[in-house]
Short mmCIF file of C-alpha atoms in Angstrom, two decimals:
data_model
loop_
_atom_site.label_atom_id
_atom_site.label_comp_id
_atom_site.label_asym_id
_atom_site.label_seq_id
_atom_site.Cartn_x
_atom_site.Cartn_y
_atom_site.Cartn_z
CA MET A 1 -21.74 -12.96 10.63
CA THR A 2 -18.94 -11.55 12.80
CA ARG A 3 -18.35 -7.66 13.07
CA VAL A 4 -14.66 -7.11 13.07
CA ALA A 5 -12.37 -4.15 12.98
CA ALA A 6 -8.89 -4.17 11.02
CA VAL A 7 -6.28 -1.60 11.27
CA ASP A 8 -3.39 -1.47 8.90
CA CYS A 9 -0.75 0.85 10.01
CA GLY A 10 2.00 1.31 7.33
CA THR A 11 4.83 3.87 6.66
CA ASN A 12 2.70 6.54 5.00
CA SER A 13 -0.83 5.92 6.06
CA ILE A 14 -3.05 4.20 8.67
CA ARG A 15 -6.34 2.65 7.90
CA LEU A 16 -9.45 1.25 9.28
CA LEU A 17 -11.86 -1.21 8.24
CA VAL A 18 -15.02 -2.22 10.14
CA ALA A 19 -16.94 -5.16 8.54
CA ASP A 20 -19.36 -8.03 8.86
CA ALA A 21 -17.57 -11.21 7.72
CA ASP A 22 -19.58 -14.24 6.70
CA PRO A 23 -16.67 -17.13 6.28
CA ALA A 24 -19.54 -19.47 5.06
CA THR A 25 -20.33 -17.40 1.65
CA GLY A 26 -16.91 -15.53 1.69
CA GLU A 27 -18.68 -12.12 1.71
CA LEU A 28 -17.32 -8.98 3.63
CA THR A 29 -19.85 -6.41 4.19
CA GLU A 30 -18.04 -3.15 4.59
CA LEU A 31 -19.42 -0.77 7.41
CA ASP A 32 -16.80 1.84 7.44
CA ARG A 33 -13.47 2.26 5.73
CA ARG A 34 -11.26 5.18 6.19
CA MET A 35 -7.65 6.17 5.66
CA THR A 36 -5.39 8.94 7.19
CA ILE A 37 -1.99 10.02 6.03
CA VAL A 38 0.35 10.10 9.13
CA ARG A 39 3.94 9.44 7.62
CA LEU A 40 4.79 7.35 10.60
CA GLY A 41 7.83 6.24 8.61
CA GLN A 42 9.09 9.86 8.53
CA GLY A 43 12.90 9.74 8.63
CA VAL A 44 13.20 6.14 9.70
CA ASP A 45 15.28 5.17 6.87
CA ARG A 46 17.81 7.67 7.87
CA THR A 47 17.44 7.75 11.81
CA GLY A 48 16.14 4.28 12.51
CA ARG A 49 13.75 5.78 15.12
CA LEU A 50 10.07 6.79 14.81
CA ALA A 51 9.96 10.63 15.12
CA PRO A 52 8.05 11.98 18.18
CA GLU A 53 5.72 14.18 15.84
CA ALA A 54 5.19 11.14 13.48
CA LEU A 55 4.00 8.87 16.41
CA GLU A 56 1.66 11.87 17.75
CA ARG A 57 -0.23 12.14 14.17
CA THR A 58 -0.69 8.27 14.34
CA PHE A 59 -1.98 8.33 18.04
CA ALA A 60 -4.41 10.85 16.87
CA ALA A 61 -5.74 8.92 14.14
CA CYS A 62 -5.88 5.93 16.61
CA ARG A 63 -8.11 8.04 18.90
CA GLU A 64 -10.43 8.66 15.95
CA TYR A 65 -10.50 5.10 14.97
CA ALA A 66 -11.16 3.82 18.81
CA GLU A 67 -14.32 5.87 18.48
CA VAL A 68 -15.47 4.47 15.22
CA VAL A 69 -14.88 0.83 16.44
CA LYS A 70 -16.90 1.65 19.73
CA GLU A 71 -19.65 3.01 17.53
CA HIS A 72 -19.96 0.14 15.32
CA GLY A 73 -19.56 -2.55 18.27
CA ALA A 74 -16.90 -4.57 16.68
CA GLU A 75 -16.46 -7.86 18.46
CA ARG A 76 -13.10 -8.50 17.53
CA VAL A 77 -10.08 -5.96 16.69
CA ARG A 78 -6.74 -6.61 15.19
CA PHE A 79 -4.16 -3.99 14.66
CA VAL A 80 -1.38 -4.81 12.01
CA ALA A 81 1.93 -2.75 11.85
CA THR A 82 4.19 -3.13 8.85
CA SER A 83 7.35 -1.46 7.54
CA ALA A 84 8.19 1.52 9.46
CA SER A 85 7.40 -0.02 12.86
CA ARG A 86 9.64 -3.16 12.05
CA ASP A 87 12.43 -0.90 11.31
CA ALA A 88 12.28 1.39 14.01
CA GLU A 89 14.40 1.09 17.49
CA ASN A 90 11.80 2.70 19.37
CA ARG A 91 8.81 0.90 18.38
CA GLU A 92 8.08 0.00 21.93
CA ASP A 93 6.87 3.68 22.18
CA PHE A 94 4.53 2.96 19.44
CA THR A 95 3.22 -0.15 20.76
CA ARG A 96 2.53 1.22 24.27
CA GLY A 97 0.40 4.16 22.77
CA VAL A 98 -1.62 1.96 20.40
CA LEU A 99 -2.39 -0.23 23.38
CA ASP A 100 -3.43 2.57 25.52
CA ILE A 101 -5.99 4.01 22.84
CA LEU A 102 -7.42 0.97 21.09
CA GLY A 103 -6.80 -1.86 23.96
CA VAL A 104 -5.09 -4.20 21.58
CA GLU A 105 -1.38 -4.59 20.89
CA PRO A 106 -0.14 -3.92 17.46
CA GLU A 107 1.21 -6.76 15.90
CA VAL A 108 4.55 -5.84 14.02
CA ILE A 109 4.20 -8.70 11.27
CA SER A 110 7.23 -9.94 9.11
CA GLY A 111 7.03 -8.94 5.29
CA ASP A 112 6.07 -12.45 4.45
CA ARG A 113 3.14 -12.35 6.68
CA GLU A 114 2.26 -9.01 5.26
CA ALA A 115 2.32 -10.47 1.78
CA GLU A 116 -0.19 -13.32 2.53
CA PHE A 117 -2.57 -10.93 4.01
CA SER A 118 -2.43 -8.62 0.74
CA PHE A 119 -2.83 -11.60 -1.24
CA THR A 120 -6.06 -12.86 0.45
CA GLY A 121 -7.59 -9.36 0.52
CA ALA A 122 -6.76 -8.79 -3.25
CA THR A 123 -7.90 -12.24 -4.75
CA LYS A 124 -10.66 -13.59 -2.42
CA GLU A 125 -13.32 -11.89 -4.47
CA LEU A 126 -11.69 -12.85 -7.88
CA THR A 127 -12.70 -16.60 -7.33
CA GLY A 128 -14.59 -17.80 -10.31
CA ARG A 129 -13.65 -14.95 -12.68
CA THR A 130 -12.67 -16.30 -16.00
CA ASP A 131 -11.42 -12.97 -17.58
CA LEU A 132 -8.40 -12.94 -15.40
CA ALA A 133 -5.72 -15.78 -15.83
CA ARG A 134 -3.89 -17.47 -13.17
CA PRO A 135 -1.52 -17.44 -11.25
CA TYR A 136 -1.74 -13.98 -10.17
CA LEU A 137 0.95 -11.52 -9.12
CA VAL A 138 -0.13 -9.49 -6.37
CA VAL A 139 2.06 -6.30 -5.95
CA ASP A 140 1.44 -3.98 -2.76
CA ILE A 141 3.41 -0.97 -2.94
CA GLY A 142 3.56 0.56 0.31
CA GLY A 143 5.57 3.55 1.89
CA GLY A 144 8.48 1.69 3.19
CA SER A 145 8.33 -1.69 1.29
CA THR A 146 6.68 -3.56 -1.59
CA GLU A 147 5.10 -7.21 -1.33
CA PHE A 148 5.10 -9.48 -3.99
CA VAL A 149 3.03 -12.65 -3.94
CA VAL A 150 2.58 -15.18 -6.75
CA GLY A 151 -0.53 -17.61 -6.15
CA ASP A 152 -3.61 -19.25 -7.25
CA ASP A 153 -5.95 -20.13 -4.52
CA HIS A 154 -3.41 -19.68 -2.05
CA VAL A 155 0.12 -18.08 -1.75
CA ARG A 156 2.92 -19.99 -3.57
CA ALA A 157 5.60 -17.62 -2.91
CA ALA A 158 6.07 -14.27 -1.52
CA ARG A 159 8.89 -11.49 -0.72
CA SER A 160 8.94 -8.23 0.93
CA VAL A 161 11.63 -5.70 -0.32
CA ASP A 162 12.24 -2.13 0.79
CA ILE A 163 11.37 -0.19 -2.19
CA GLY A 164 8.35 1.88 -1.00
CA CYS A 165 7.37 5.41 -2.28
CA VAL A 166 8.29 7.08 1.08
CA ARG A 167 11.67 5.37 1.41
CA MET A 168 12.39 6.06 -2.26
CA THR A 169 11.44 9.59 -2.04
CA GLU A 170 13.45 10.17 1.27
CA ARG A 171 16.45 8.42 0.13
CA HIS A 172 16.89 9.91 -3.33
CA LEU A 173 14.57 12.89 -3.61
CA VAL A 174 15.07 14.83 -0.50
CA ARG A 175 17.92 17.76 -0.58
CA ASP A 176 18.12 20.24 2.35
CA GLY A 177 14.92 18.94 3.99
CA LYS A 178 12.95 19.41 0.88
CA VAL A 179 11.69 17.16 -1.83
CA CYS A 180 13.18 18.27 -5.24
CA ASP A 181 10.70 19.83 -7.55
CA PRO A 182 11.01 18.21 -10.02
CA PRO A 183 13.86 15.73 -9.42
CA ALA A 184 17.04 15.57 -11.38
CA ALA A 185 17.67 12.84 -13.92
CA GLU A 186 20.32 11.39 -11.76
CA GLN A 187 18.09 11.24 -8.80
CA ILE A 188 15.38 9.18 -10.85
CA ALA A 189 18.20 6.97 -11.99
CA ALA A 190 19.08 6.21 -8.75
CA ILE A 191 15.67 5.14 -7.61
CA ARG A 192 15.61 3.10 -10.68
CA ALA A 193 18.81 1.34 -9.80
CA ASP A 194 17.46 0.53 -6.10
CA VAL A 195 14.10 -0.86 -7.76
CA GLU A 196 15.91 -2.91 -10.14
CA ALA A 197 18.29 -4.43 -7.49
CA ALA A 198 15.19 -5.10 -5.23
CA LEU A 199 13.25 -6.87 -8.12
CA ASP A 200 16.40 -9.07 -8.59
CA LEU A 201 16.20 -9.91 -4.96
CA ALA A 202 12.65 -10.59 -5.14
CA GLU A 203 12.82 -12.90 -8.10
CA ARG A 204 15.30 -15.21 -6.20
CA THR A 205 11.97 -16.41 -4.28
CA VAL A 206 9.15 -15.24 -6.30
CA PRO A 207 8.88 -16.34 -10.03
CA LEU A 208 7.45 -12.97 -11.03
CA ARG A 209 7.54 -13.59 -14.87
CA GLU A 210 5.19 -16.89 -14.45
CA ALA A 211 2.28 -14.78 -13.50
CA ARG A 212 -0.60 -14.29 -16.07
CA THR A 213 -2.32 -11.37 -14.38
CA LEU A 214 -0.79 -8.52 -12.33
CA VAL A 215 -2.98 -7.07 -9.43
CA GLY A 216 -1.76 -3.76 -8.07
CA LEU A 217 -2.69 -2.58 -4.54
CA ALA A 218 -2.24 0.47 -2.42
CA GLY A 219 -2.19 4.33 -2.89
CA SER A 220 0.42 4.57 -5.33
CA VAL A 221 -1.36 2.21 -7.73
CA THR A 222 -5.09 3.57 -7.14
CA THR A 223 -3.81 7.14 -7.56
CA VAL A 224 -2.32 6.18 -10.77
CA SER A 225 -5.72 4.62 -11.93
CA ALA A 226 -7.53 7.79 -10.70
CA ILE A 227 -5.13 10.04 -12.78
CA ALA A 228 -5.39 7.64 -15.83
CA GLN A 229 -9.28 7.85 -15.70
CA GLU A 230 -8.76 11.36 -15.39
CA LEU A 231 -11.60 11.30 -12.48
CA PRO A 232 -12.93 14.67 -11.07
CA GLU A 233 -12.41 13.39 -7.47
CA TYR A 234 -11.11 9.97 -5.79
CA ASP A 235 -13.72 7.48 -6.71
CA SER A 236 -13.12 3.83 -4.99
CA ALA A 237 -15.85 2.36 -7.08
CA ARG A 238 -14.41 3.40 -10.47
CA ILE A 239 -10.91 2.51 -9.39
CA HIS A 240 -11.56 -0.99 -8.05
CA HIS A 241 -10.95 -3.48 -10.67
CA SER A 242 -9.98 -0.77 -13.30
CA ARG A 243 -7.43 -1.71 -15.66
CA ILE A 244 -4.52 0.26 -16.69
CA SER A 245 -2.18 -0.28 -19.67
CA ARG A 246 1.68 -0.19 -19.25
CA GLU A 247 2.07 2.42 -21.74
CA ARG A 248 -0.48 4.56 -19.88
CA VAL A 249 1.44 3.97 -16.51
CA ARG A 250 4.48 5.07 -18.42
CA GLU A 251 3.06 8.34 -19.53
CA ILE A 252 1.61 9.02 -15.96
CA THR A 253 4.96 8.17 -14.25
CA GLU A 254 6.99 10.31 -16.69
CA TRP A 255 4.51 13.28 -15.96
CA LEU A 256 4.84 13.02 -12.31
CA LEU A 257 8.55 12.98 -12.32
CA ARG A 258 8.59 16.13 -14.33
CA SER A 259 5.82 18.05 -12.93
CA THR A 260 5.98 20.50 -9.87
CA HIS A 261 4.51 20.27 -6.50
CA ALA A 262 1.78 22.70 -7.67
CA GLU A 263 0.92 20.71 -10.76
CA ARG A 264 0.50 17.41 -8.92
CA ALA A 265 -1.32 19.03 -6.02
CA ALA A 266 -3.88 20.28 -8.67
CA VAL A 267 -4.89 16.69 -9.80
CA PRO A 268 -8.41 16.51 -8.19
CA SER A 269 -8.07 12.92 -7.30
CA MET A 270 -4.67 13.50 -5.65
CA HIS A 271 -4.46 12.98 -1.86
CA PRO A 272 -2.45 15.87 -0.34
CA GLY A 273 -0.33 13.46 1.55
CA ARG A 274 0.75 11.77 -1.61
CA VAL A 275 1.63 14.72 -3.72
CA ASP A 276 5.48 14.38 -2.82
CA VAL A 277 5.76 10.49 -2.87
CA ILE A 278 3.27 9.77 -5.87
CA GLY A 279 6.51 10.02 -8.55
CA ALA A 280 8.48 7.40 -6.62
CA GLY A 281 5.54 5.12 -6.17
CA ALA A 282 4.52 5.20 -9.90
CA LEU A 283 7.93 4.48 -10.81
CA VAL A 284 8.07 1.43 -8.68
CA LEU A 285 4.85 0.30 -10.55
CA LEU A 286 6.44 0.88 -13.98
CA ALA A 287 9.49 -0.97 -13.44
CA ILE A 288 7.57 -4.06 -12.28
CA MET A 289 5.35 -4.11 -15.08
CA GLU A 290 8.71 -3.73 -17.26
CA ARG A 291 10.29 -6.50 -15.60
CA THR A 292 7.19 -8.84 -15.55
CA GLY A 293 6.24 -8.06 -19.11
CA ALA A 294 2.73 -7.32 -17.69
CA GLU A 295 0.59 -5.45 -20.57
CA GLU A 296 -1.82 -3.93 -17.85
CA VAL A 297 -2.32 -3.96 -14.25
CA VAL A 298 -5.49 -4.79 -12.57
CA VAL A 299 -6.11 -2.09 -9.67
CA SER A 300 -7.57 -3.31 -6.53
CA GLU A 301 -9.06 -1.24 -3.61
CA HIS A 302 -9.28 -4.42 -1.52
CA ASP A 303 -5.71 -5.35 -0.09
CA ILE A 304 -4.06 -5.99 3.18
CA LEU A 305 -6.64 -4.48 5.09
CA ASP A 306 -9.36 -6.90 4.13
CA GLY A 307 -6.99 -9.74 4.39
CA ILE A 308 -6.54 -8.74 8.25
CA ALA A 309 -10.28 -8.57 8.53
CA TRP A 310 -10.58 -12.17 7.06
CA SER A 311 -8.03 -13.31 9.35
CA VAL A 312 -10.00 -11.88 12.51
CA ALA A 313 -13.28 -13.55 11.22
#
């Protein structure tokens, strides 16, 4: 066993996993898993820079995580940063801050590397299952980007495209500094056009329609699952490996896009940090299911974070 700590810092959230990894058996024993909405990517699509207040929110979470890592005595730590910090001109400020707090330098990884971690995290425990046909299409809908990976035991093709839920919300749904509530039809159409163009781009590299099982990752997908199951609170155990039909995803997406902020916030399984961006995230998921013909999505709570942990082990 090796005790490892993995940190995944994305556009919308930062997450920590501390686990004991046993490469011989393929088991990852979770000791602590937590998530904080920090919105690091606030305004990056518009300004090209990380906002000072976004950096401070992220550093505050890092201080909390540093204490957790120390308490558990993790032998190895890996900090991976994705879309927002890839795009930002001032990412050196981010790098220095993380290094000072956690003692490790954040690795600003490529979209392709991000896709590989997501695939490993989502599919490692599916080995041997006969109810899920291969190849898999693993889709990780993040805040700034979405990763598409097709593979069996290993990655066959991968592509990252810039259609995350935060990016789409800030680009198309914000007017005068506020998210439209609810958005107009032309705003929804503009998101859909961006997503369709990104899917065209992804299909140049990744055979999306060859996949037999769609596996969906990250907060937009897990929140849609929680809503579909009408959970009284967010319940990872019930969300993990749940299956949501395309028609149910369509119903939920349409409701999210016509609902008000107050109505979305009243959903008991909804994290407050997702209220404004969940509509765009659900629309990305629906467009993917329609493009690929997937009748259902298998929802996974294990994702890039688990893949990072395995890479450390």
